[in-house]
Amino acid sequence: MLASWKVALPPQLPNTRGRGNLRGFRCRAETLQTHANGEKRKVVIVGSGWAGLGAAHHLCNQGFDVTVLEGDNGFGYPDTVATRGYYRTFQNIFSLVDELGIKPFTNWTKSAQYSEEGLEVEFPVFQDLPQLPTPLGTLYYSQFLRLPLLDRLTFLPLVAAGKVSLHYSCILPLTTHNFPVIDFDNTDTAWRKYDSITARELFKQFGCSERLYRDILRPLVHVGLFAPAEQCSAAATLGLLNYVLLAHQKDFDLAWCRGAVKEKFFAPWMDSLRDKGCEFLENRTVTDLIFDEETGSVSEVVCGRVTYKADAVILAVGVYTLQEFIRNSPALRTREDFLKVLNLGSIDVLTVKLRLDQKVNIPIASNACSGFDDSFGWTFFDLNVIQDEHKNDSVTVLQADFYRANELLPLKDEQIITKVTSCLSKYIKDFEVASVVDKEIGRYPNSLTHFFPGSYKYMMRGSTSFPNLFMAGDWIVNRHGSWGQEKSYVTGLEAANRVVDYLEEGSFAKILPVEEAEPHIQTFRSLNRNFNDIRTQLPLSNYFLQ
């Protein structure tokens, strides 16, 4: 058996531009190492969402013996809980689609946002528009249908960070506190600086109007981070907005899954993994880990009375699931990095699919809403447009998803339907005369991550205090810069790379980096970093609260 070698390479490969121009550095043994009895190296992955399947995908391709364990909620939970869009920036997921040879997504679509007064914003399909001619973005602002001009102007400090012309750079070092998108560069320093305040405080600091906050920014944050802006970290808000909206004009375009994500994406993906030898075991709730006292490495994963031997383990689960695991596991309760997770929070989700008795005209297929109840944020989707199975239906089929739905989950189905139809008719009057003839209601407590102010210091990194135990998921700290499903998938690939590095065999996964910001943004950030470096050298620079 030939020995493999180990290369000092971070889990995320160096920055390469363009999907067809990857020159990733590789490490590969001539043959995969095996145990003395001839068995392949075993990797156990807990969780089967984007992160878990992402890790399984790469490790199966490298010839490892991979077992994926899933609990009582079924495969794909919680990543398939609600209908969510896929941004242009999800390059790694779209690359996976090409590799699998499937076509799960719609074409690029517009989105809309409603307030209690009606349709507020249509997010344009930017690639059909010329470059915005002024820092205010005349064409972009024309999509705000109700917001007065004065309120739009208070959006300038945020938008200007993404659109202002390069000649403004001469004054930037004096004003970066008014341009947080430039100041926030996804580094650990930036996260710690902005994580201590709320998104609302951030918007207040750069002078946004009450109406802009109430009708536009607050609901945008609520459906993007699943909680009200006054309960969301400013750092998470800046990371999300920069990734999906501000760094590039066209990034807010969305594609949607043409059916249920489990059916259109996860099912064929899992079939391909089974063909490569991956084993999927359902209803396996992990209760503990057994680790070698001498090496500190995990040797077995315990599910009740059954154990699974492992040379490496990846935990690709949500915050709440991991917290339950930590509380029940004597092994994890001894480790500080895991105990800190008990300080984190999660969010309840309610999904409602309705079939009406008639056709209702919904101007735009995907919609975010505000103004009905400040307790929850919600979206609704015209499934006749998005999903294949409903394209030819003679009546309207739609789905509404409610985030931070604490007050909704205890209600009876009839009460939920009454509240949902009332919400819908507030924005589109035709819903008042339509009746519900069929419904599907899903209640998902503690299913999404809550990025609350101060949460960053409790979140885990990809490596843990166990040398062969690795983490993946949308709440794991990494420097890739992506969000949502893309981040989950990327952290799965990063975890797979850590397994390759630890076991010293196989190739590193090629991870497509987030496209760099437009040149003037990069120039601004470079100037800002230089200014901050100079400022830190001044007397008493760290004396005052930052």
XYZ file of C-alpha atoms in Angstrom:
546
model
C 0.000 0.000 0.000
C 1.490 3.313 -1.074
C 1.732 6.111 1.436
C -0.003 9.413 0.805
C 1.353 12.866 1.513
C -0.069 15.930 3.182
C 0.000 19.438 1.698
C -0.472 22.546 3.831
C -3.501 23.944 2.037
C -6.564 25.656 3.503
C -9.913 23.926 2.942
C -10.986 26.643 0.519
C -8.792 26.744 -2.573
C -7.116 29.943 -3.789
C -9.202 32.553 -5.546
C -9.821 31.625 -9.183
C -11.943 33.605 -11.579
C -14.562 31.934 -13.735
C -16.051 28.454 -13.670
C -14.023 27.305 -16.656
C -10.674 28.598 -15.413
C -10.018 26.613 -12.255
C -6.433 25.733 -11.463
C -6.868 24.352 -7.977
C -3.855 22.812 -6.248
C -4.477 19.147 -5.561
C -3.298 16.554 -3.094
C -3.953 12.922 -3.921
C -2.508 9.598 -2.837
C -1.751 7.126 -5.595
C -4.180 4.783 -3.864
C -6.562 5.390 -1.005
C -5.337 4.070 2.293
C -7.330 1.286 3.909
C -7.464 -0.385 7.272
C -5.451 -3.509 7.937
C -8.537 -5.641 7.185
C -8.849 -4.088 3.726
C -11.771 -1.791 4.497
C -11.901 1.761 3.183
C -11.605 4.708 5.528
C -15.026 5.364 7.064
C -16.625 8.814 7.293
C -19.891 9.316 9.168
C -21.915 12.419 8.303
C -24.756 13.502 10.586
C -27.349 15.502 8.655
C -28.538 15.346 5.046
C -29.190 18.941 4.033
C -27.063 20.965 1.631
C -24.054 20.748 3.961
C -24.251 17.026 4.690
C -24.887 15.989 1.097
C -22.208 18.408 -0.103
C -19.638 16.708 2.111
C -20.897 13.238 1.133
C -20.737 14.150 -2.556
C -17.063 15.003 -2.530
C -15.976 12.225 -0.172
C -17.814 9.585 -2.222
C -16.039 10.896 -5.303
C -12.755 10.342 -3.438
C -13.593 6.713 -2.682
C -14.273 6.930 1.039
C -16.828 4.707 2.759
C -19.518 7.290 3.581
C -22.565 6.851 5.814
C -25.119 9.639 6.218
C -27.286 9.573 9.358
C -30.564 11.490 9.537
C -32.933 11.914 12.461
C -36.702 11.758 12.717
C -37.427 14.699 10.390
C -36.352 12.928 7.208
C -33.680 13.584 4.617
C -33.079 17.172 3.604
C -34.448 18.741 6.796
C -34.293 21.659 7.504
C -32.910 22.851 4.148
C -36.102 21.862 2.324
C -38.508 23.418 4.813
C -39.634 26.388 2.735
C -39.629 27.636 -0.843
C -36.534 29.786 -1.222
C -34.845 31.446 -4.142
C -31.438 30.738 -5.630
C -29.320 33.793 -6.395
C -26.908 34.200 -9.285
C -24.105 34.198 -6.744
C -24.797 30.530 -5.879
C -22.031 29.464 -8.257
C -21.127 26.228 -6.478
C -24.721 24.988 -6.445
C -25.153 25.790 -10.136
C -21.887 23.978 -10.834
C -23.289 20.957 -8.979
C -26.444 21.122 -11.120
C -24.280 20.929 -14.231
C -22.347 17.988 -12.797
C -25.516 16.060 -11.913
C -27.087 16.815 -15.301
C -30.410 17.913 -13.801
C -32.596 20.954 -14.485
C -34.377 21.801 -11.218
C -34.565 25.589 -11.577
C -36.752 28.153 -13.303
C -35.387 31.011 -15.402
C -34.343 34.230 -13.637
C -37.317 36.071 -12.197
C -38.280 39.371 -10.623
C -39.370 39.707 -7.013
C -41.684 42.201 -5.324
C -42.188 43.614 -1.868
C -45.506 44.696 -0.355
C -46.280 47.003 2.560
C -49.668 47.594 4.143
C -50.289 50.255 1.497
C -49.691 47.890 -1.430
C -46.881 47.065 -3.842
C -43.746 48.952 -2.764
C -40.813 47.577 -4.748
C -40.156 45.574 -7.878
C -36.622 44.275 -7.871
C -35.533 44.584 -11.513
C -33.861 42.039 -13.717
C -30.631 44.010 -13.795
C -28.926 42.345 -16.725
C -31.554 43.900 -19.043
C -30.710 47.431 -17.835
C -27.751 49.691 -18.644
C -25.289 50.596 -15.923
C -26.788 52.940 -13.368
C -25.741 56.459 -14.389
C -25.585 58.183 -10.991
C -24.738 57.321 -7.408
C -28.456 57.406 -6.620
C -29.197 54.861 -9.311
C -32.070 56.533 -11.158
C -33.207 53.355 -12.876
C -32.989 51.360 -9.671
C -34.994 53.882 -7.678
C -37.697 53.991 -10.332
C -38.669 50.535 -9.085
C -39.746 52.018 -5.722
C -43.401 52.582 -6.495
C -44.628 54.354 -3.333
C -41.580 55.501 -1.403
C -41.240 59.326 -1.536
C -38.037 60.766 -2.997
C -36.870 62.153 0.338
C -37.084 58.689 1.896
C -35.212 57.217 -1.067
C -32.389 59.699 -0.550
C -31.814 58.367 2.962
C -30.888 55.059 1.314
C -27.865 56.747 -0.303
C -25.243 55.852 2.352
C -25.983 52.156 1.850
C -26.530 52.161 -1.919
C -23.666 54.561 -2.582
C -21.315 52.025 -1.076
C -22.169 49.789 -3.989
C -22.767 52.330 -6.757
C -20.805 55.521 -6.113
C -18.305 56.571 -8.767
C -14.596 56.145 -8.230
C -13.872 59.884 -8.005
C -15.513 59.895 -4.570
C -12.596 57.858 -3.234
C -10.723 61.021 -2.295
C -13.149 61.669 0.579
C -13.777 58.072 1.553
C -11.283 57.771 4.440
C -13.117 60.573 6.212
C -16.537 59.029 5.822
C -16.289 55.241 5.993
C -18.426 55.169 9.129
C -21.265 56.283 6.837
C -20.536 53.499 4.333
C -20.725 50.274 6.354
C -20.882 48.025 3.274
C -17.381 49.197 2.370
C -16.142 48.858 5.940
C -17.597 45.352 6.286
C -15.289 42.935 4.416
C -16.335 39.622 6.052
C -13.166 39.390 8.135
C -13.206 38.335 11.755
C -12.479 41.950 12.726
C -15.463 43.230 10.738
C -17.795 40.620 12.203
C -16.787 41.464 15.764
C -17.135 45.192 15.066
C -20.681 45.032 13.682
C -22.068 41.951 15.432
C -22.630 43.781 18.703
C -25.330 46.074 17.284
C -28.680 45.363 15.668
C -29.589 45.912 12.054
C -32.015 48.615 13.179
C -29.235 50.473 14.980
C -27.108 50.210 11.861
C -29.817 51.706 9.632
C -30.391 54.435 12.208
C -26.691 55.307 12.270
C -26.547 55.981 8.552
C -29.719 58.071 8.729
C -32.406 56.023 7.012
C -35.952 57.377 7.284
C -38.655 55.781 9.397
C -40.709 54.868 6.338
C -37.749 53.395 4.433
C -36.974 51.247 7.451
C -40.596 50.222 8.118
C -41.695 49.429 4.554
C -38.473 48.335 2.835
C -35.464 47.484 4.999
C -37.146 45.844 7.981
C -39.152 43.313 5.926
C -36.135 42.704 3.670
C -34.060 41.730 6.703
C -36.951 39.763 8.200
C -37.297 37.426 5.225
C -33.533 37.304 4.588
C -32.409 36.528 8.145
C -35.802 35.248 9.376
C -36.153 37.703 12.284
C -36.992 41.409 12.774
C -34.159 43.867 12.157
C -34.111 44.859 15.827
C -33.306 41.219 16.632
C -30.691 40.628 13.900
C -26.967 41.194 13.969
C -25.766 44.164 11.903
C -22.804 42.044 10.793
C -25.068 39.302 9.447
C -27.247 41.938 7.768
C -24.264 43.539 6.029
C -22.947 40.155 4.951
C -26.291 39.158 3.476
C -27.000 42.475 1.743
C -23.516 42.676 0.293
C -23.695 39.108 -1.014
C -27.137 39.196 -2.624
C -27.779 42.841 -3.475
C -25.130 45.538 -3.247
C -21.832 44.258 -4.630
C -23.185 43.549 -8.142
C -26.213 44.957 -9.927
C -27.612 41.665 -11.202
C -27.230 39.577 -8.045
C -30.781 40.037 -6.793
C -32.258 38.068 -9.691
C -33.688 34.769 -8.453
C -34.325 31.306 -9.779
C -36.741 28.954 -8.019
C -36.983 25.207 -7.781
C -39.539 23.964 -10.329
C -41.081 21.687 -7.708
C -40.372 20.413 -4.216
C -36.632 20.626 -3.497
C -36.624 17.063 -2.166
C -38.120 15.772 -5.406
C -36.358 17.946 -7.985
C -32.906 18.208 -6.413
C -32.242 16.059 -3.381
C -33.765 12.803 -4.718
C -31.613 12.598 -7.878
C -28.591 13.813 -5.920
C -29.011 11.090 -3.304
C -29.544 8.483 -6.033
C -26.220 9.458 -7.580
C -24.538 9.131 -4.186
C -26.060 5.701 -3.601
C -24.634 4.613 -6.934
C -21.204 5.569 -5.558
C -21.707 3.483 -2.430
C -23.026 6.111 -0.001
C -25.311 4.631 2.665
C -28.268 6.663 3.953
C -29.774 5.665 7.299
C -32.981 7.367 8.429
C -34.385 7.672 11.968
C -30.900 7.624 13.475
C -30.800 10.154 16.292
C -27.225 10.614 17.468
C -26.924 10.385 21.255
C -23.172 10.439 21.898
C -19.659 10.064 20.541
C -17.003 7.632 21.669
C -13.481 8.978 21.479
C -10.026 7.574 22.069
C -8.620 8.971 25.312
C -5.061 8.707 24.019
C -5.509 10.441 20.638
C -8.613 12.512 21.429
C -10.148 11.411 18.132
C -13.731 10.234 17.720
C -13.847 6.504 17.061
C -17.602 5.800 17.014
C -20.913 7.616 16.613
C -23.614 6.386 18.974
C -27.305 6.210 18.025
C -29.033 4.713 21.042
C -27.849 1.111 21.255
C -26.210 1.128 17.830
C -22.730 2.481 17.092
C -21.024 3.353 13.806
C -17.247 3.241 13.552
C -15.638 6.284 11.989
C -12.202 7.526 10.972
C -13.711 11.008 10.618
C -17.072 12.570 11.501
C -18.908 15.592 10.096
C -21.782 17.197 11.997
C -23.923 18.974 9.401
C -26.963 19.846 11.503
C -28.828 22.973 12.574
C -28.282 24.832 15.819
C -31.240 23.343 17.688
C -30.407 19.747 16.710
C -26.810 20.194 17.815
C -27.917 21.744 21.108
C -30.047 18.683 21.876
C -27.090 16.494 20.977
C -24.766 18.463 23.288
C -27.191 18.236 26.218
C -27.401 14.447 25.838
C -23.738 13.749 25.074
C -21.251 13.322 27.938
C -18.419 13.628 25.401
C -19.527 16.984 23.961
C -20.428 18.449 27.352
C -16.733 18.396 28.231
C -15.748 20.726 25.363
C -15.977 24.513 25.573
C -16.440 25.037 21.825
C -19.596 22.910 21.948
C -20.911 24.330 25.222
C -20.870 27.830 23.687
C -23.395 26.636 21.096
C -25.985 26.411 23.870
C -26.090 30.239 23.817
C -27.348 30.335 20.216
C -30.963 30.571 19.063
C -33.180 29.234 16.298
C -36.382 30.297 14.560
C -39.806 28.722 14.012
C -41.187 28.425 10.479
C -44.733 27.886 9.253
C -45.402 26.888 5.636
C -48.876 26.995 4.087
C -49.744 25.686 0.613
C -53.223 26.661 -0.596
C -55.365 25.634 -3.538
C -58.107 28.153 -4.310
C -61.413 27.739 -6.125
C -60.542 30.226 -8.871
C -57.721 31.944 -10.654
C -56.304 35.031 -8.938
C -53.974 37.405 -10.749
C -50.696 37.655 -8.815
C -48.589 40.309 -10.600
C -45.186 38.858 -9.641
C -44.551 35.238 -8.676
C -42.308 35.780 -5.612
C -43.181 38.347 -2.943
C -41.970 39.535 0.458
C -44.436 41.286 2.753
C -44.651 43.634 5.722
C -47.240 45.660 7.576
C -49.696 42.995 8.734
C -47.993 41.899 11.931
C -44.569 42.927 13.174
C -44.142 39.605 14.971
C -43.342 37.626 11.838
C -41.986 38.116 8.349
C -43.510 36.286 5.425
C -43.362 35.593 1.725
C -45.830 34.190 -0.787
C -45.294 32.526 -4.155
C -47.423 31.830 -7.204
C -46.786 28.118 -7.724
C -48.648 28.196 -11.051
C -45.669 30.142 -12.386
C -42.862 28.492 -10.409
C -43.659 24.781 -10.216
C -44.166 22.466 -13.192
C -46.987 20.454 -11.648
C -49.215 23.533 -11.312
C -48.509 25.352 -14.597
C -51.676 24.089 -16.276
C -53.984 24.316 -13.257
C -57.172 26.298 -13.885
C -57.123 27.670 -10.340
C -54.477 29.427 -8.260
C -52.066 27.368 -6.150
C -49.773 29.338 -3.857
C -47.463 28.949 -0.915
C -46.902 31.319 1.989
C -43.961 30.952 4.383
C -43.876 32.660 7.787
C -40.593 33.228 9.631
C -40.287 33.639 13.401
C -43.751 32.136 13.524
C -43.800 31.575 17.291
C -47.354 32.890 17.603
C -48.649 30.924 14.624
C -47.458 27.379 15.272
C -49.871 26.718 18.208
C -52.940 27.784 16.182
C -55.401 25.301 14.720
C -55.365 24.796 10.963
C -58.607 26.772 10.518
C -57.194 29.727 12.432
C -54.043 29.656 10.323
C -56.023 29.620 7.068
C -58.093 32.584 8.234
C -54.969 34.562 9.109
C -53.179 33.682 5.854
C -56.122 34.605 3.615
C -56.532 37.842 5.551
C -52.854 38.632 4.971
C -53.109 37.883 1.255
C -56.258 39.918 0.671
C -54.630 42.909 2.357
C -52.236 43.130 -0.590
C -54.206 41.628 -3.495
C -57.949 42.365 -3.263
C -58.985 39.428 -5.498
C -58.115 37.071 -2.654
C -61.173 38.373 -0.796
C -63.561 36.563 -3.158
C -61.542 33.353 -3.482
C -62.088 30.332 -1.228
C -59.608 27.725 -0.072
C -60.463 24.223 -1.309
C -57.294 22.408 -0.208
C -54.374 23.080 2.130
C -51.039 21.712 3.335
C -49.674 23.162 6.573
C -46.159 22.497 7.863
C -44.990 23.469 11.342
C -41.220 23.536 11.821
C -40.121 24.708 15.290
C -36.483 25.739 15.763
C -35.622 24.981 12.140
C -33.642 28.072 11.014
C -30.635 29.921 12.404
C -31.109 33.139 14.382
C -28.220 35.536 13.772
C -28.943 37.708 16.803
C -26.637 40.541 17.948
C -23.675 39.055 19.769
C -24.171 35.544 18.379
C -20.944 35.483 16.359
C -18.726 34.683 19.347
C -20.749 31.541 20.086
C -20.746 30.119 16.564
C -18.472 27.221 15.706
C -15.695 27.024 13.152
C -15.243 24.177 10.714
C -12.690 22.407 12.920
C -13.385 21.420 16.512
C -11.514 20.411 19.659
C -11.715 16.815 18.388
C -9.064 16.440 15.650
C -11.267 14.294 13.371
C -14.661 15.922 14.062
C -15.696 18.699 11.676
C -18.682 21.030 11.323
C -20.778 22.230 8.381
C -23.918 24.334 7.965
C -25.142 27.852 7.237
C -24.303 28.992 10.786
C -20.664 27.861 10.753
C -18.080 30.667 10.653
C -16.116 30.723 7.413
C -14.556 33.330 5.152
C -16.114 32.331 1.835
C -18.705 35.118 2.029
C -21.762 33.218 0.762
C -25.153 32.900 2.451
C -28.156 30.583 2.513
C -28.116 27.282 0.658
C -24.848 28.196 -1.052
C -23.073 28.693 2.270
C -24.425 25.392 3.596
C -23.159 23.569 0.513
C -19.784 25.344 0.594
C -19.222 24.491 4.265
C -19.998 20.866 3.380
C -17.234 20.938 0.762
C -14.923 22.646 3.253
C -15.647 19.910 5.813
C -14.871 17.283 3.174
C -11.572 19.040 2.502
C -10.760 18.919 6.192
C -11.371 15.159 6.151
C -9.073 14.809 3.128
C -6.435 16.866 4.941
C -6.797 14.930 8.211
C -6.742 11.457 6.648
C -4.004 12.530 4.208
C -5.622 11.037 1.137
C -7.846 12.113 -1.718
C -8.172 15.409 -3.622
C -9.396 18.706 -2.284
C -12.766 19.866 -3.592
C -12.679 22.836 -5.937
C -14.697 25.590 -4.274
C -15.676 28.484 -6.506
C -15.029 31.754 -4.656
C -17.569 34.526 -4.392
C -17.068 36.853 -7.321
C -15.022 39.824 -6.227
C -16.825 43.115 -5.761
C -16.758 45.643 -8.567
C -13.372 47.451 -8.930
C -14.425 50.681 -7.222
C -15.668 48.712 -4.183
C -12.284 46.992 -3.952
C -10.522 50.353 -4.188
C -12.705 51.807 -1.446
C -12.075 48.841 0.832
C -8.332 49.030 0.282
C -8.343 52.718 1.176
C -10.523 51.996 4.185
C -8.191 49.269 5.453
C -5.191 51.598 5.074
C -7.031 54.307 6.971
C -7.986 51.896 9.761
C -4.380 50.656 9.989
C -3.177 54.241 10.464
C -5.911 54.972 13.003
C -4.975 51.968 15.167
C -1.466 53.420 15.542
C -2.755 56.668 17.016
C -2.584 57.230 20.808
C -5.620 55.937 22.715
C -7.020 54.341 19.546
C -8.400 51.424 21.590
C -9.386 53.425 24.637
C -12.924 54.363 23.574
C -15.730 51.898 22.957
C -15.808 50.943 19.300
